[in-house]
Short mmCIF file of C-alpha atoms (C1' of nucleotides) in Angstrom, two decimals:
data_model
loop_
_atom_site.label_atom_id
_atom_site.label_comp_id
_atom_site.label_asym_id
_atom_site.label_seq_id
_atom_site.Cartn_x
_atom_site.Cartn_y
_atom_site.Cartn_z
CA MET A 275 70.96 97.42 153.13
CA SER A 276 72.99 95.47 150.66
CA SER A 277 73.87 91.90 151.53
CA VAL A 278 76.76 91.77 149.09
CA PRO A 279 79.83 90.52 150.97
CA PRO A 280 83.15 92.32 150.70
CA ILE A 281 85.56 91.27 147.96
CA PRO A 282 86.97 87.91 149.06
CA THR A 283 90.64 87.98 149.85
CA ASN A 284 91.01 84.25 149.26
CA ILE A 285 93.56 83.77 151.98
CA ARG A 286 92.64 80.10 151.87
CA GLY A 287 94.84 78.33 149.35
CA ARG A 288 97.56 80.97 149.37
CA LEU A 289 101.07 80.12 150.47
CA PRO A 290 101.45 81.48 154.03
CA ARG A 291 103.68 84.36 155.11
CA SER A 292 106.10 81.88 156.69
CA PHE A 293 106.85 80.46 153.25
CA TYR A 294 108.27 83.81 152.14
CA THR A 295 110.10 85.00 155.24
CA ARG A 296 113.05 82.68 154.50
CA ASP A 297 116.23 83.10 152.48
CA ALA A 298 115.55 84.04 148.84
CA ARG A 299 117.53 81.04 147.58
CA ILE A 300 115.28 78.64 149.49
CA VAL A 301 112.11 80.41 148.41
CA ALA A 302 113.25 80.58 144.77
CA ARG A 303 113.89 76.83 144.72
CA GLU A 304 110.61 75.98 146.46
CA LEU A 305 108.44 78.32 144.38
CA ILE A 306 108.98 76.02 141.38
CA GLY A 307 105.69 74.16 140.91
CA HIS A 308 103.42 76.61 142.72
CA ILE A 309 100.72 78.59 140.92
CA LEU A 310 100.76 82.33 140.19
CA ILE A 311 97.22 83.64 139.74
CA THR A 312 95.86 87.04 138.73
CA GLU A 313 92.28 88.22 138.69
CA ILE A 314 91.94 91.49 136.77
CA ASP A 315 88.52 92.98 135.98
CA GLY A 316 86.96 89.57 136.53
CA VAL A 317 89.41 87.83 134.21
CA ARG A 318 91.38 85.03 135.78
CA THR A 319 94.73 83.90 134.44
CA SER A 320 97.21 81.53 136.04
CA GLY A 321 100.43 79.69 135.43
CA ARG A 322 102.69 77.15 137.07
CA ILE A 323 105.97 78.70 138.14
CA VAL A 324 108.84 76.99 136.31
CA GLU A 325 111.73 79.47 136.48
CA THR A 326 112.96 81.78 139.26
CA GLU A 327 116.02 83.73 140.37
CA ALA A 328 117.09 84.73 143.89
CA TYR A 329 118.38 88.23 144.68
CA LEU A 330 119.77 88.95 148.13
CA GLY A 331 120.40 92.30 149.83
CA ALA A 332 123.63 94.12 150.71
CA GLU A 333 125.75 91.01 150.05
CA ASP A 334 124.56 90.52 146.45
CA HIS A 335 126.25 92.82 143.95
CA ALA A 336 123.67 91.99 141.27
CA SER A 337 120.69 92.93 143.47
CA HIS A 338 118.76 96.18 143.23
CA ALA A 339 119.02 96.22 147.01
CA TYR A 340 122.83 96.08 147.01
CA ARG A 341 123.24 99.77 147.90
CA GLY A 342 120.41 99.89 150.41
CA PRO A 343 116.89 101.29 150.15
CA THR A 344 116.02 103.78 147.39
CA ASN A 345 112.76 105.06 146.04
CA ARG A 346 112.78 102.35 143.40
CA ASN A 347 113.68 99.27 145.43
CA ARG A 348 111.68 100.21 148.56
CA PRO A 349 109.29 97.24 148.32
CA MET A 350 112.24 94.82 148.53
CA PHE A 351 112.72 95.94 152.13
CA GLN A 352 109.20 94.99 153.17
CA ALA A 353 108.51 91.66 154.85
CA GLY A 354 108.49 88.50 152.74
CA GLY A 355 105.26 87.92 150.82
CA HIS A 356 104.99 91.38 149.32
CA VAL A 357 105.41 92.22 145.62
CA TYR A 358 108.26 94.13 143.96
CA ILE A 359 107.69 95.27 140.37
CA TYR A 360 110.29 97.25 138.44
CA PHE A 361 110.49 98.81 134.98
CA ILE A 362 113.36 97.62 132.80
CA TYR A 363 114.89 98.45 129.40
CA GLY A 364 112.41 101.28 128.93
CA MET A 365 109.68 98.83 127.95
CA TYR A 366 109.04 95.95 130.28
CA TYR A 367 108.08 95.19 133.84
CA CYS A 368 109.43 92.35 135.98
CA PHE A 369 107.53 90.69 138.82
CA ASN A 370 109.29 89.73 142.05
CA VAL A 371 108.22 88.14 145.32
CA VAL A 372 109.87 89.75 148.35
CA THR A 373 111.49 87.23 150.70
CA GLY A 374 113.17 87.20 154.10
CA THR A 375 112.30 89.49 156.97
CA GLU A 376 111.64 93.22 156.85
CA ASP A 377 114.73 95.29 155.93
CA GLN A 378 116.71 92.37 154.46
CA GLY A 379 116.08 93.56 150.90
CA GLN A 380 115.64 90.14 149.27
CA ALA A 381 113.41 89.09 146.39
CA VAL A 382 112.77 86.30 143.91
CA LEU A 383 112.32 87.21 140.25
CA ILE A 384 109.68 85.11 138.52
CA ARG A 385 111.22 84.38 135.11
CA GLY A 386 108.83 81.84 133.68
CA VAL A 387 105.45 80.19 134.18
CA GLU A 388 103.56 77.53 132.26
CA PRO A 389 100.11 78.82 131.18
CA LEU A 390 97.19 77.09 132.93
CA GLU A 391 94.01 79.21 132.94
CA GLY A 392 92.93 82.15 130.78
CA ILE A 393 95.12 81.43 127.79
CA ASP A 394 92.78 83.39 125.49
CA ALA A 395 93.16 86.45 127.72
CA MET A 396 96.92 85.95 127.71
CA ARG A 397 96.96 85.98 123.92
CA ASP A 398 94.87 89.15 123.85
CA ARG A 399 97.25 90.90 126.24
CA ARG A 400 100.39 89.82 124.41
CA GLY A 401 99.27 91.33 121.11
CA LYS A 402 101.51 89.08 119.08
CA THR A 403 100.30 85.51 118.93
CA PRO A 404 103.07 83.02 119.52
CA ARG A 405 102.43 79.61 118.03
CA ARG A 406 103.03 77.73 121.26
CA ASP A 407 101.25 78.54 124.54
CA ILE A 408 104.52 78.32 126.43
CA ASP A 409 105.90 81.28 124.47
CA LEU A 410 103.23 83.48 126.08
CA THR A 411 104.91 83.29 129.47
CA ASN A 412 108.49 81.94 129.19
CA GLY A 413 110.24 85.16 130.17
CA PRO A 414 109.92 87.71 132.99
CA GLY A 415 108.56 90.49 130.78
CA LYS A 416 106.29 88.12 128.88
CA LEU A 417 104.54 86.65 131.90
CA VAL A 418 103.90 90.11 133.34
CA MET A 419 102.09 91.09 130.13
CA ALA A 420 100.21 87.80 129.82
CA LEU A 421 98.97 87.85 133.41
CA GLY A 422 97.99 91.52 133.29
CA ILE A 423 100.39 92.51 136.06
CA GLU A 424 100.71 96.31 136.36
CA ALA A 425 102.99 98.82 138.05
CA GLY A 426 100.12 99.67 140.39
CA MET A 427 100.59 96.30 142.10
CA ASN A 428 104.09 97.26 143.25
CA GLY A 429 104.38 96.82 147.01
CA THR A 430 101.14 94.92 147.43
CA ASP A 431 100.72 91.93 149.75
CA LEU A 432 100.33 88.43 148.30
CA MET A 433 98.48 87.43 151.46
CA THR A 434 95.50 89.71 150.84
CA ASP A 435 95.45 91.35 147.40
CA PRO A 436 92.52 89.96 145.39
CA ARG A 437 94.29 90.81 142.10
CA VAL A 438 97.38 88.63 142.55
CA ARG A 439 98.19 85.60 144.64
CA ILE A 440 100.28 82.42 144.76
CA LYS A 441 98.55 79.16 145.52
CA LYS A 442 100.07 75.89 146.62
CA GLY A 443 100.93 73.64 143.71
CA GLU A 444 102.95 70.48 143.39
CA MET A 445 106.38 70.34 145.02
CA LEU A 446 108.99 69.16 142.51
CA ALA A 447 111.70 66.67 143.46
CA ASP A 448 115.30 67.89 143.40
CA ASP A 449 115.94 65.74 140.33
CA ASP A 450 113.34 67.76 138.43
CA VAL A 451 114.84 71.20 139.22
CA VAL A 452 118.09 72.55 137.78
CA ALA A 453 120.21 75.37 139.24
CA THR A 454 122.15 77.61 136.82
CA PRO A 455 123.72 81.10 136.81
CA ARG A 456 121.32 84.05 136.68
CA ILE A 457 120.41 85.54 133.29
CA GLY A 458 121.20 88.98 131.91
CA ILE A 459 123.46 90.24 134.69
CA THR A 460 127.13 91.21 134.63
CA LYS A 461 127.86 91.45 138.36
CA ALA A 462 128.06 88.25 140.46
CA ALA A 463 127.20 86.45 137.22
CA GLU A 464 128.76 83.16 138.29
CA LEU A 465 126.47 82.41 141.25
CA PRO A 466 124.01 79.56 140.49
CA TRP A 467 120.93 81.29 141.86
CA ARG A 468 118.54 80.58 139.00
CA TRP A 469 116.23 77.58 139.28
CA ILE A 470 114.29 76.03 136.42
CA ALA A 471 112.03 72.99 136.15
CA ARG A 472 113.76 70.38 134.02
CA SER A 473 110.58 70.15 131.94
CA ALA A 474 110.99 73.83 130.99
CA LEU A 475 114.56 73.50 129.75
CA LYS A 476 113.74 72.18 126.29
CA PRO A 477 111.13 74.68 125.00
CA ARG A 478 113.34 77.57 126.06
CA ARG A 479 115.93 78.65 123.55
CA SER A 480 117.65 82.03 123.65
CA THR A 481 117.56 84.72 126.37
"C1'" DC B 774 117.80 75.93 113.84
"C1'" DC B 775 120.93 79.84 115.48
"C1'" DT B 776 123.20 84.73 116.38
"C1'" DG B 777 123.06 89.78 116.43
"C1'" DC B 778 120.91 94.07 117.22
"C1'" DG B 779 117.52 98.03 117.95
"C1'" DA B 780 113.88 99.89 120.87
"C1'" DT B 781 113.13 102.82 124.70
"C1'" DA B 782 112.97 105.09 129.89
"C1'" DT B 783 114.78 104.96 134.42
"C1'" DT B 784 118.83 104.58 137.25
"C1'" DC B 785 123.60 104.79 138.05
"C1'" DT B 786 128.50 106.74 137.40
"C1'" DG C 1456 127.06 109.36 129.15
"C1'" DA C 1457 126.60 104.31 130.18
"C1'" DA C 1458 124.19 100.47 131.87
"C1'" DT C 1459 120.14 97.87 132.42
"C1'" DA C 1460 117.25 91.17 136.50
"C1'" DT C 1461 114.15 92.02 128.08
"C1'" DC C 1462 111.92 91.01 123.83
"C1'" DG C 1463 111.08 90.22 119.01
"C1'" DC C 1464 112.64 90.63 114.52
"C1'" DA C 1465 115.99 90.12 110.73
"C1'" DG C 1466 119.18 87.41 108.49
"C1'" DG C 1467 122.26 83.33 107.92
"C1'" DC C 1468 122.66 78.70 108.13
#
DNA sequence: CCTGCGATATTCT
DNA sequence: GAATATCGCAGGC
């Protein structure tokens, strides 16, 4: 018989479930500096997380989970460590990490990463070819395209899915992380639940 | 450098 | 009908 081992799940090196089963605001802050990795058809791409936003459940008017579970937001009500992907503006997908415990309906939107591995593949996937590497992944829709994230990954588990995982990176000091209001929302727009690495503030312009 | 706007599909009122 | 957890391009400094 074949001696080929099963596809490795690479649990080693991943952030543990306990990292995600906390309040979205804590997870959003602490995700800054960790590494988002995809492995699609043998192509590996990765980036350092530099911008996040926290979305809570029934108490957060800006959250997809505000009105309780629906067909669309169902993955948000899974246990922390799962993936929530939604389609937005008729054209783009956004990638979220579910946080908290089952049924809380929390998630963290990944809004920006700094390209690390597979930059050539990122450029291929983006079609356009931005001058600077950072412009490949400095937006929630952009990083989804660059990393090859697809709707089929919606609801998957970051603990075990070989296609997408988050590995421990370098924890940033509080002085190196800035909290600001969330982007692109009209409800609860004043809450400072967006976190961004100070090093990522300069390159970013509009949006 | 900056601001404004159109694209385009699902969800909400 | 209106709104939307966006992006890239056009045009004016």
